[in-house]
PDB file of C-alpha atoms and ligand atoms in Angstrom:
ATOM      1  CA  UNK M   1      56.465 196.835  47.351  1.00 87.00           C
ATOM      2  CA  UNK M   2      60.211 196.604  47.936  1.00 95.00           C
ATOM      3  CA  UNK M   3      61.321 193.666  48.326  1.00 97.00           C
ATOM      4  CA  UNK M   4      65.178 193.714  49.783  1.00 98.00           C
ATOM      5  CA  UNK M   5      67.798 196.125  51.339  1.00 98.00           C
ATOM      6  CA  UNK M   6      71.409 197.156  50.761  1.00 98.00           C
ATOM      7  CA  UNK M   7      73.595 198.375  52.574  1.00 98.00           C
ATOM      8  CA  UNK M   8      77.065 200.074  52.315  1.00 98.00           C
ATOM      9  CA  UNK M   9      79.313 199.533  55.584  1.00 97.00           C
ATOM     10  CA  UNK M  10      81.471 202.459  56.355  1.00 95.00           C
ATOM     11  CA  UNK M  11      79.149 204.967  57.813  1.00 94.00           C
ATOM     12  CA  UNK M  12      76.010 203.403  57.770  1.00 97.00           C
ATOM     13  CA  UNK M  13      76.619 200.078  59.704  1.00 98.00           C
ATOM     14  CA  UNK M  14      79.488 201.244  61.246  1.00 96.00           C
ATOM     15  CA  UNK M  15      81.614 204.499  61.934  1.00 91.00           C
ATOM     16  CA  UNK M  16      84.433 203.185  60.786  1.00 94.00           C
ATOM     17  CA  UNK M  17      85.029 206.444  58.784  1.00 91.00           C
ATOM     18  CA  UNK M  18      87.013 207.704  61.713  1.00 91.00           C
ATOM     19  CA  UNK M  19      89.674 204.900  61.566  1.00 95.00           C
ATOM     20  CA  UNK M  20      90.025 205.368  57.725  1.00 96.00           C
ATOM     21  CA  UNK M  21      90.605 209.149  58.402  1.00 96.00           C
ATOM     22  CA  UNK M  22      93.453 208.095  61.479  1.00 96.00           C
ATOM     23  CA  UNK M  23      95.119 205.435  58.882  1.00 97.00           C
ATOM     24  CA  UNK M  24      95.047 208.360  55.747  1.00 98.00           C
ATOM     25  CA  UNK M  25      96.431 211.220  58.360  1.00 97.00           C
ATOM     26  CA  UNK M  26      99.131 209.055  59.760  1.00 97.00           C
ATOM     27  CA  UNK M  27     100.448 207.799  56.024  1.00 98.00           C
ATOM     28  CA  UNK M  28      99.789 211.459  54.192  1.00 98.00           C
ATOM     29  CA  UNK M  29     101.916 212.979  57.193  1.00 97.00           C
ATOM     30  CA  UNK M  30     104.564 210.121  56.732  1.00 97.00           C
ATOM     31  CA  UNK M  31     104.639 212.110  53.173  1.00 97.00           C
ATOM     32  CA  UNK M  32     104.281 215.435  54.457  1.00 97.00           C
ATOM     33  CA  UNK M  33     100.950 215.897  53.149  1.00 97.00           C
ATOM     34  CA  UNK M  34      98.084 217.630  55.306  1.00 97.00           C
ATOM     35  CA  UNK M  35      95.055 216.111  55.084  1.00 97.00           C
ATOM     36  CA  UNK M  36      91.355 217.712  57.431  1.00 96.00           C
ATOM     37  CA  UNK M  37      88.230 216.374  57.998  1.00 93.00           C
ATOM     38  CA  UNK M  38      86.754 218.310  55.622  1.00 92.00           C
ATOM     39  CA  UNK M  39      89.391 216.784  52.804  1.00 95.00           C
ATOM     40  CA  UNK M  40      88.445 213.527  54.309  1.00 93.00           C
ATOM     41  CA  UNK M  41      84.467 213.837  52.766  1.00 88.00           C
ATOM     42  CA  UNK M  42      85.739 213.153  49.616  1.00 89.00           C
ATOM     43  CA  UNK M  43      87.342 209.787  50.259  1.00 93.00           C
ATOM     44  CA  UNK M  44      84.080 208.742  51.504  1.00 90.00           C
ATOM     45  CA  UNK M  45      82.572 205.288  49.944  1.00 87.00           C
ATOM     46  CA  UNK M  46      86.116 205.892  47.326  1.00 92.00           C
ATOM     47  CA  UNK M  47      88.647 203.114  46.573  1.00 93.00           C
ATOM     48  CA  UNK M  48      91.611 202.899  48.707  1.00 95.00           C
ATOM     49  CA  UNK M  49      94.019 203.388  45.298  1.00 95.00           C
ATOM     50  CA  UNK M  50      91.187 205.874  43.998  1.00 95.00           C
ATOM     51  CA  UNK M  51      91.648 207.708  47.868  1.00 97.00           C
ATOM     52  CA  UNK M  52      95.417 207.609  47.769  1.00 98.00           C
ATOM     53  CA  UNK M  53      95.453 209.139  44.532  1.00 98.00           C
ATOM     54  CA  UNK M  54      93.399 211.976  45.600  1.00 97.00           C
ATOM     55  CA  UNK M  55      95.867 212.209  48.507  1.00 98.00           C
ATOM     56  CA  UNK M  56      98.699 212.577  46.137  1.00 98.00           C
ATOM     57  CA  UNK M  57      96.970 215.027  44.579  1.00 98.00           C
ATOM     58  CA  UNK M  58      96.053 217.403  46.787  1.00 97.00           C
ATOM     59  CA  UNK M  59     100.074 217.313  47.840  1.00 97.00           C
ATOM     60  CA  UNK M  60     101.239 217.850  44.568  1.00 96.00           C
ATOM     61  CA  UNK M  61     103.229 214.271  45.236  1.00 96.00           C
ATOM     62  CA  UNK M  62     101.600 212.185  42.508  1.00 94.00           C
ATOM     63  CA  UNK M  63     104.109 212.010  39.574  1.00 95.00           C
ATOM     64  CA  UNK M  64     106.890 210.906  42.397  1.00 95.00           C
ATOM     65  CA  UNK M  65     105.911 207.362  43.149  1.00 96.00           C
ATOM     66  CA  UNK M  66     105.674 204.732  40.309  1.00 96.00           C
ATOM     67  CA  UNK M  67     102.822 202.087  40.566  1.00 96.00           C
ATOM     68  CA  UNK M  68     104.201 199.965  42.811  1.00 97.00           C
ATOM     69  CA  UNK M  69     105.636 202.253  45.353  1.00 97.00           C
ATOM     70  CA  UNK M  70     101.668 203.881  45.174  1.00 98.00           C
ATOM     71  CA  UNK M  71     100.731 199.743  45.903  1.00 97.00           C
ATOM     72  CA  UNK M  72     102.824 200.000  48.544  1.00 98.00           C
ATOM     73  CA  UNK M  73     101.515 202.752  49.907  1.00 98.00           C
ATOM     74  CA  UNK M  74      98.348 201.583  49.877  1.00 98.00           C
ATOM     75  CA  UNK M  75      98.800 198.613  51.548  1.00 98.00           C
ATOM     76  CA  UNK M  76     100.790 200.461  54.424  1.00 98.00           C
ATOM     77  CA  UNK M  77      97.458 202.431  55.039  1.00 98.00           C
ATOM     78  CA  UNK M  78      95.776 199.246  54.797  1.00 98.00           C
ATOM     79  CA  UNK M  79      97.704 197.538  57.901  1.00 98.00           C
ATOM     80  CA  UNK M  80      97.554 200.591  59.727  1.00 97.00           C
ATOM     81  CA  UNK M  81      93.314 200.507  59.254  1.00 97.00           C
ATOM     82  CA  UNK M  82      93.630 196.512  60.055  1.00 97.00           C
ATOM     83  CA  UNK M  83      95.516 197.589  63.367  1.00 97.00           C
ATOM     84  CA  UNK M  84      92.629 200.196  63.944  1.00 95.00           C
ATOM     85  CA  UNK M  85      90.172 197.687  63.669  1.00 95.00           C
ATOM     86  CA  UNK M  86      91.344 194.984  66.055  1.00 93.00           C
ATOM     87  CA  UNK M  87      89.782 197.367  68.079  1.00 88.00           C
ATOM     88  CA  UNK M  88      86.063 197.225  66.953  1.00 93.00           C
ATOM     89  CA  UNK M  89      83.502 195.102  68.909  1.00 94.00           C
ATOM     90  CA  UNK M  90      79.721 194.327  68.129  1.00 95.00           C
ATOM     91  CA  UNK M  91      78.622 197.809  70.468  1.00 94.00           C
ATOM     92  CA  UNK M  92      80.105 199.878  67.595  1.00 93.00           C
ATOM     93  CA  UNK M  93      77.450 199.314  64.735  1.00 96.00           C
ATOM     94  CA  UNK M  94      75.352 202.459  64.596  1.00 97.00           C
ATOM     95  CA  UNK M  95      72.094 203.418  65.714  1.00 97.00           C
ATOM     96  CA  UNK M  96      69.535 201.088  65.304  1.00 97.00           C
ATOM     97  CA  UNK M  97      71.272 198.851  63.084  1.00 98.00           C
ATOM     98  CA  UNK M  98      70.979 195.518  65.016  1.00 97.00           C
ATOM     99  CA  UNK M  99      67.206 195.921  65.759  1.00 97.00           C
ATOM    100  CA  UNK M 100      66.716 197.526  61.458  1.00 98.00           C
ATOM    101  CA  UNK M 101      68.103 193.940  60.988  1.00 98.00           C
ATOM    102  CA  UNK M 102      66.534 191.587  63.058  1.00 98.00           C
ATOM    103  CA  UNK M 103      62.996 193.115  61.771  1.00 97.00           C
ATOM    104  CA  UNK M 104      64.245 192.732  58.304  1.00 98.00           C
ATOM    105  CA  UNK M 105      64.858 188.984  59.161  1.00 97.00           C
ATOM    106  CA  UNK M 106      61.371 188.876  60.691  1.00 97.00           C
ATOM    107  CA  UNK M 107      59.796 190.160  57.508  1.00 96.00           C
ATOM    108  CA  UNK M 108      62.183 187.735  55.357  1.00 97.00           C
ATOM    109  CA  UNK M 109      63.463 190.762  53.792  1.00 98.00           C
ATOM    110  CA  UNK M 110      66.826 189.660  52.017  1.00 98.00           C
ATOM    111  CA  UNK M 111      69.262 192.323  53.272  1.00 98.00           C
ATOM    112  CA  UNK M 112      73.238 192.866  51.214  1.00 98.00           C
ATOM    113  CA  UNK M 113      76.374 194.795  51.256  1.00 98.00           C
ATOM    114  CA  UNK M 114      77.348 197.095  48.740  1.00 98.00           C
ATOM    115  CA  UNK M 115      80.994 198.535  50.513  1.00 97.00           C
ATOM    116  CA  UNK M 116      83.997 199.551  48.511  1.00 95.00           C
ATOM    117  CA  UNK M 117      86.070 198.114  51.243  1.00 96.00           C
ATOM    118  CA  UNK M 118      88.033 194.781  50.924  1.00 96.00           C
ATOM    119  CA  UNK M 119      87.728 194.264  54.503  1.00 97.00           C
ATOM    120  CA  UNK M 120      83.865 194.048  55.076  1.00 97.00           C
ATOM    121  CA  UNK M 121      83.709 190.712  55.616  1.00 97.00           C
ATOM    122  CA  UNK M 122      85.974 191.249  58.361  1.00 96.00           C
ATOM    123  CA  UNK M 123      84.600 194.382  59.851  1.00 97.00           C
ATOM    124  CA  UNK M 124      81.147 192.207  59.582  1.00 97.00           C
ATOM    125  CA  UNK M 125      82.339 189.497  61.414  1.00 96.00           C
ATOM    126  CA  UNK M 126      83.736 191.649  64.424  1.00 96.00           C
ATOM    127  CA  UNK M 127      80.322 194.084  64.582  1.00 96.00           C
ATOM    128  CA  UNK M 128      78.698 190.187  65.111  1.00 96.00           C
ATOM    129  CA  UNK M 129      76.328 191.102  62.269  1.00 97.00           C
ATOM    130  CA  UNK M 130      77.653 188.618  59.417  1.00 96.00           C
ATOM    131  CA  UNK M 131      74.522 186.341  59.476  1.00 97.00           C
ATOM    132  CA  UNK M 132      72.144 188.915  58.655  1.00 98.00           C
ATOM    133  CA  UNK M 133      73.608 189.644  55.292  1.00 98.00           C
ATOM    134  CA  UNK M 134      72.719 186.896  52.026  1.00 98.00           C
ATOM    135  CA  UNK M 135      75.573 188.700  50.699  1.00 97.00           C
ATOM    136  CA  UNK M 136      78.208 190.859  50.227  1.00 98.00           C
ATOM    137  CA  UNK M 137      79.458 192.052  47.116  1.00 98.00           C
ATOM    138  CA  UNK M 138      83.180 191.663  46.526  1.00 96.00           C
ATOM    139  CA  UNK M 139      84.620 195.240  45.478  1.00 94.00           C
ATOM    140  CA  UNK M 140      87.602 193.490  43.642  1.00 94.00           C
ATOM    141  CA  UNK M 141      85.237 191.790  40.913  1.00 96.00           C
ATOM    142  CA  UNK M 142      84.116 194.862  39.951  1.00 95.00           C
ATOM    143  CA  UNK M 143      85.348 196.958  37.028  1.00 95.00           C
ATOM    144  CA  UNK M 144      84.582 200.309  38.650  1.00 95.00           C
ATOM    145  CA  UNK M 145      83.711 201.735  41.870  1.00 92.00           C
ATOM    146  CA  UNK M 146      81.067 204.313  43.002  1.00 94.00           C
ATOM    147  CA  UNK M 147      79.353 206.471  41.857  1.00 95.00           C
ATOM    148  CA  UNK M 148      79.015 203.646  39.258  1.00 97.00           C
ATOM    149  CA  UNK M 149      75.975 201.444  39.782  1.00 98.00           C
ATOM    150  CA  UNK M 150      77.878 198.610  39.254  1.00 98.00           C
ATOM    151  CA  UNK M 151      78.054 197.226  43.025  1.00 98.00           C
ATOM    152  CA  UNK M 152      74.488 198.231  43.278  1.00 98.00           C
ATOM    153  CA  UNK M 153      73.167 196.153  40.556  1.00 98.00           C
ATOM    154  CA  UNK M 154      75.178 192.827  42.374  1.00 98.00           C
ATOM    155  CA  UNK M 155      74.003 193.243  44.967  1.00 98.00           C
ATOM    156  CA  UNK M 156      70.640 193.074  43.802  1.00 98.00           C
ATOM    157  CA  UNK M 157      71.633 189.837  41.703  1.00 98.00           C
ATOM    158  CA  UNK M 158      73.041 188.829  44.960  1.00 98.00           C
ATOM    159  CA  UNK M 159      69.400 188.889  46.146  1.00 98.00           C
ATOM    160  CA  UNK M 160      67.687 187.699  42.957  1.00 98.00           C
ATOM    161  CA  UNK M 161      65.963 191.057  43.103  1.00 98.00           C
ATOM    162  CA  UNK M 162      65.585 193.908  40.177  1.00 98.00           C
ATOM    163  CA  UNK M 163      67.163 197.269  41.739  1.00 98.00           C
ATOM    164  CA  UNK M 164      63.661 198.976  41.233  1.00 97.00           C
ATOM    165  CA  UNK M 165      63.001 196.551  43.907  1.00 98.00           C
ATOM    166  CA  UNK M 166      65.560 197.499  46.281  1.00 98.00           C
ATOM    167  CA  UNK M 167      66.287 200.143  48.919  1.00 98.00           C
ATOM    168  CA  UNK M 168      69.731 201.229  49.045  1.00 98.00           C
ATOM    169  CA  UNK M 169      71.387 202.960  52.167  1.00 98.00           C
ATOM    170  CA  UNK M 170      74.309 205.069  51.920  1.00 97.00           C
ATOM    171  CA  UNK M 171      76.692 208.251  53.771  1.00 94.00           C
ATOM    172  CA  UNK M 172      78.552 209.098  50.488  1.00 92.00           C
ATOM    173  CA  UNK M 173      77.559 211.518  47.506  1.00 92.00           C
ATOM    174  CA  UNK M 174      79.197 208.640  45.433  1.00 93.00           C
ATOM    175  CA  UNK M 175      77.004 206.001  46.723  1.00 96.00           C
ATOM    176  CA  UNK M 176      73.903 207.916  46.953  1.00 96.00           C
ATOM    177  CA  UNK M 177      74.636 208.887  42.702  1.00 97.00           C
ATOM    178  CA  UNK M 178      75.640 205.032  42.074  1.00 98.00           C
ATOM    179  CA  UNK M 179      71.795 203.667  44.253  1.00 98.00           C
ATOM    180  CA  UNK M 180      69.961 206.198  41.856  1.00 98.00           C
ATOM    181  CA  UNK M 181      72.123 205.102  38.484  1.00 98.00           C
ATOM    182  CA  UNK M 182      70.447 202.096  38.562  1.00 98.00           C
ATOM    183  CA  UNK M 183      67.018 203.131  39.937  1.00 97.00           C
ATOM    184  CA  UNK M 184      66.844 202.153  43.113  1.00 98.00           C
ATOM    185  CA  UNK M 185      64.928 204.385  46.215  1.00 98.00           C
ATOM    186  CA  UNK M 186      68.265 205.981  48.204  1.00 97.00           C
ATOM    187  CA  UNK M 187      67.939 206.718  52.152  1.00 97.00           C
ATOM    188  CA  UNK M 188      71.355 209.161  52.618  1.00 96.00           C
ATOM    189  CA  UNK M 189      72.326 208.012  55.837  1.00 96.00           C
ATOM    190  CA  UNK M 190      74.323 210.656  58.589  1.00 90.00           C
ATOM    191  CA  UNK M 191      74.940 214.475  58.414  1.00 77.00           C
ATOM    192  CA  UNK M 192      73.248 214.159  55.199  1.00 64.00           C
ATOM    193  CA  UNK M 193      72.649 217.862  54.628  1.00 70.00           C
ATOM    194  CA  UNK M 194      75.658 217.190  52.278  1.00 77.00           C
ATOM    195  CA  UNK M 195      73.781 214.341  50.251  1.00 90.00           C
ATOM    196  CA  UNK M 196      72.062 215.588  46.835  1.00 93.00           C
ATOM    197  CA  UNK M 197      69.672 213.675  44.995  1.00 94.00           C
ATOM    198  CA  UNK M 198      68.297 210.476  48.136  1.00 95.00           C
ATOM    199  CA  UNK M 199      64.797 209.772  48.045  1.00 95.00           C
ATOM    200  CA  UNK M 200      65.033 210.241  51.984  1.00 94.00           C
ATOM    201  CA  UNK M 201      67.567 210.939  54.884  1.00 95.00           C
ATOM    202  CA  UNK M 202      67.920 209.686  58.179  1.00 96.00           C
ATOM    203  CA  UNK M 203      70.357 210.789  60.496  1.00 95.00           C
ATOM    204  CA  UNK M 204      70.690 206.457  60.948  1.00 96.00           C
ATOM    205  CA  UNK M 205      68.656 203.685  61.023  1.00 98.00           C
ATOM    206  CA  UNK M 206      66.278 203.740  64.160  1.00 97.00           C
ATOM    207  CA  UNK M 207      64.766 206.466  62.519  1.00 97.00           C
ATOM    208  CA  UNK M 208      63.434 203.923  59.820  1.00 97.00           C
ATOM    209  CA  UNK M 209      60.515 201.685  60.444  1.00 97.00           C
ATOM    210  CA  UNK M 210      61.533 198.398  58.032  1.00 97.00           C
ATOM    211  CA  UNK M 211      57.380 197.828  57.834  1.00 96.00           C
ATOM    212  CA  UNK M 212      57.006 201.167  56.650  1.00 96.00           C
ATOM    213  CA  UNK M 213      59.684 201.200  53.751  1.00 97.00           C
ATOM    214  CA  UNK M 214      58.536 197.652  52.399  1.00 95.00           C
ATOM    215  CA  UNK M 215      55.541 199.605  51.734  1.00 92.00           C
ATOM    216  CA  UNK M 216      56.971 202.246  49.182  1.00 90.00           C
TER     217      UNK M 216
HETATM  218  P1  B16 X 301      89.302 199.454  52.167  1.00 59.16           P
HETATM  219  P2  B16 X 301      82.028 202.088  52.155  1.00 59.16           P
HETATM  220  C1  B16 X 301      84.630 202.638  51.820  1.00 59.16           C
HETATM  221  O1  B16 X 301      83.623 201.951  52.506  1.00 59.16           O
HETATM  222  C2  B16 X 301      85.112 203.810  52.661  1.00 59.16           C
HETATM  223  O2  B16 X 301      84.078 204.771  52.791  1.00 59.16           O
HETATM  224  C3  B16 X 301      86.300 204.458  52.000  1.00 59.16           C
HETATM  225  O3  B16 X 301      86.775 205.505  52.821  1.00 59.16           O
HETATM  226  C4  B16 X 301      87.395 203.398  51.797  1.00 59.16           C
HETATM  227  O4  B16 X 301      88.523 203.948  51.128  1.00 59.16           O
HETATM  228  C5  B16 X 301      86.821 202.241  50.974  1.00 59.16           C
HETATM  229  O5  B16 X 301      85.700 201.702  51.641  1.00 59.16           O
HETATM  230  C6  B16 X 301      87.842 201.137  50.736  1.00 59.16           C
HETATM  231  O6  B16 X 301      88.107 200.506  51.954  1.00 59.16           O
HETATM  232  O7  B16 X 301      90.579 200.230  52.127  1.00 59.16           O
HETATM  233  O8  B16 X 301      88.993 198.850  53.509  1.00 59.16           O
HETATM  234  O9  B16 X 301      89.213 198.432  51.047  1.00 59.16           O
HETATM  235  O10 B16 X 301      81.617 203.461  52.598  1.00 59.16           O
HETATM  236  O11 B16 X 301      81.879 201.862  50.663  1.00 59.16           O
HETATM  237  O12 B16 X 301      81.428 201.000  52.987  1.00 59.16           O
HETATM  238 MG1   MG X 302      80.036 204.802  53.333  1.00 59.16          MG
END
């Protein structure tokens, strides 16, 4: 039987994706870099430093700023996504989300979130979906980001839970690779065409019956 859920954020509670990818365009234009939606997959469920750095990158820019003016940079895309989300209101969490939750609660099946970003708790609070969560792992304790399982595994201690216990939801390549490092079952979540190595996709959650996956 499993026994709890976790969750990333961006792109599986919410589409927040699309606010990352205005914040990234605006600052990699600032810089005269081009960035496309088809660069933008690969800053999916990836650190914001890890993401600028691949920015740099792919501009040939990232020997020209020292490590503070990168910090600085970083936090310029990070007020810019802040001002993006003032924006977001509780109708915004995906398909089937709220009602995935509430039967989770029914079932008293402990439920956690596993997101790189420093802002969940705030993006939880304005989807209105805070209380459903025992926890929410905090990405800065952590001494590296997906694809290791390292987020995965506390969340499960979060829960009290062993990750063989757990079912882990993700949008990104790196998250799906960091739910099966540690052995938990992975649902990719989204266009998932893209998604190697999930247990099981879903184009979102109300295609997932929470009495049928505590079952597995
Ligand atoms: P922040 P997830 C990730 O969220 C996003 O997919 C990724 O694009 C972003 O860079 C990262 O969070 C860090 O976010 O800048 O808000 O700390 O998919 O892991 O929920
Ligand atoms: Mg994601």
């Amino acid at each position: 039987m499993m026994r709890g859920f976790v969750f990333d954020l961006d792109g599986v509670l919410a589409d927040t994706a699309k606010y990352h990818y205005m914040a990234w365009r605006q600052l990699s234009a600032e810089l005269g870099i081009t960035i496309d939606e088809q660069f933008n997959e690969q800053l999916k469920g990836i650190s914001r430093e890890e993401s600028l750095e691949r920015i740099l990158i792919h501009g040939s820019k990232s020997e020209i700023f020292s490590d503070a003016e990168k910090a600085e940079l970083a936090e310029k895309k990070n007020r810019h996504y802040v001002e993006l989300l003032a924006e977001l209101t509780p109708e915004e969490v995906l398909p089937g989300v709220g009602s995935f939750l509430m039967n989770a609660h029914r079932h008293e099946i402990p439920c956690a979130v596993a997101s790189a970003s420093k802002n969940a708790p705030f993006i939880l609070t304005k989807l209105a979906i805070n209380d459903y969560f025992v926890g929410v792992v905090d990405p800065a304790t952590l001494t590296k980001g997906k694809p290791d399982p390292e987020i995965f595994i506390k969340a499960a201690q979060l829960m009290a839970l062993q990750p063989a216990e757990v079912i882990g939801f993700e949008d990104a390549q790196a998250g799906i690779d960091g739910i099966k490092g540690c052995g938990m079952y992975a649902i990719g979540i989204g266009d998932t065409q893209q998604l190697k190595g999930a247990d099981r996709w879903a184009a979102d959650l109300s295609e997932l019956s929470v009495e049928e996956l505590i079952q597995l």
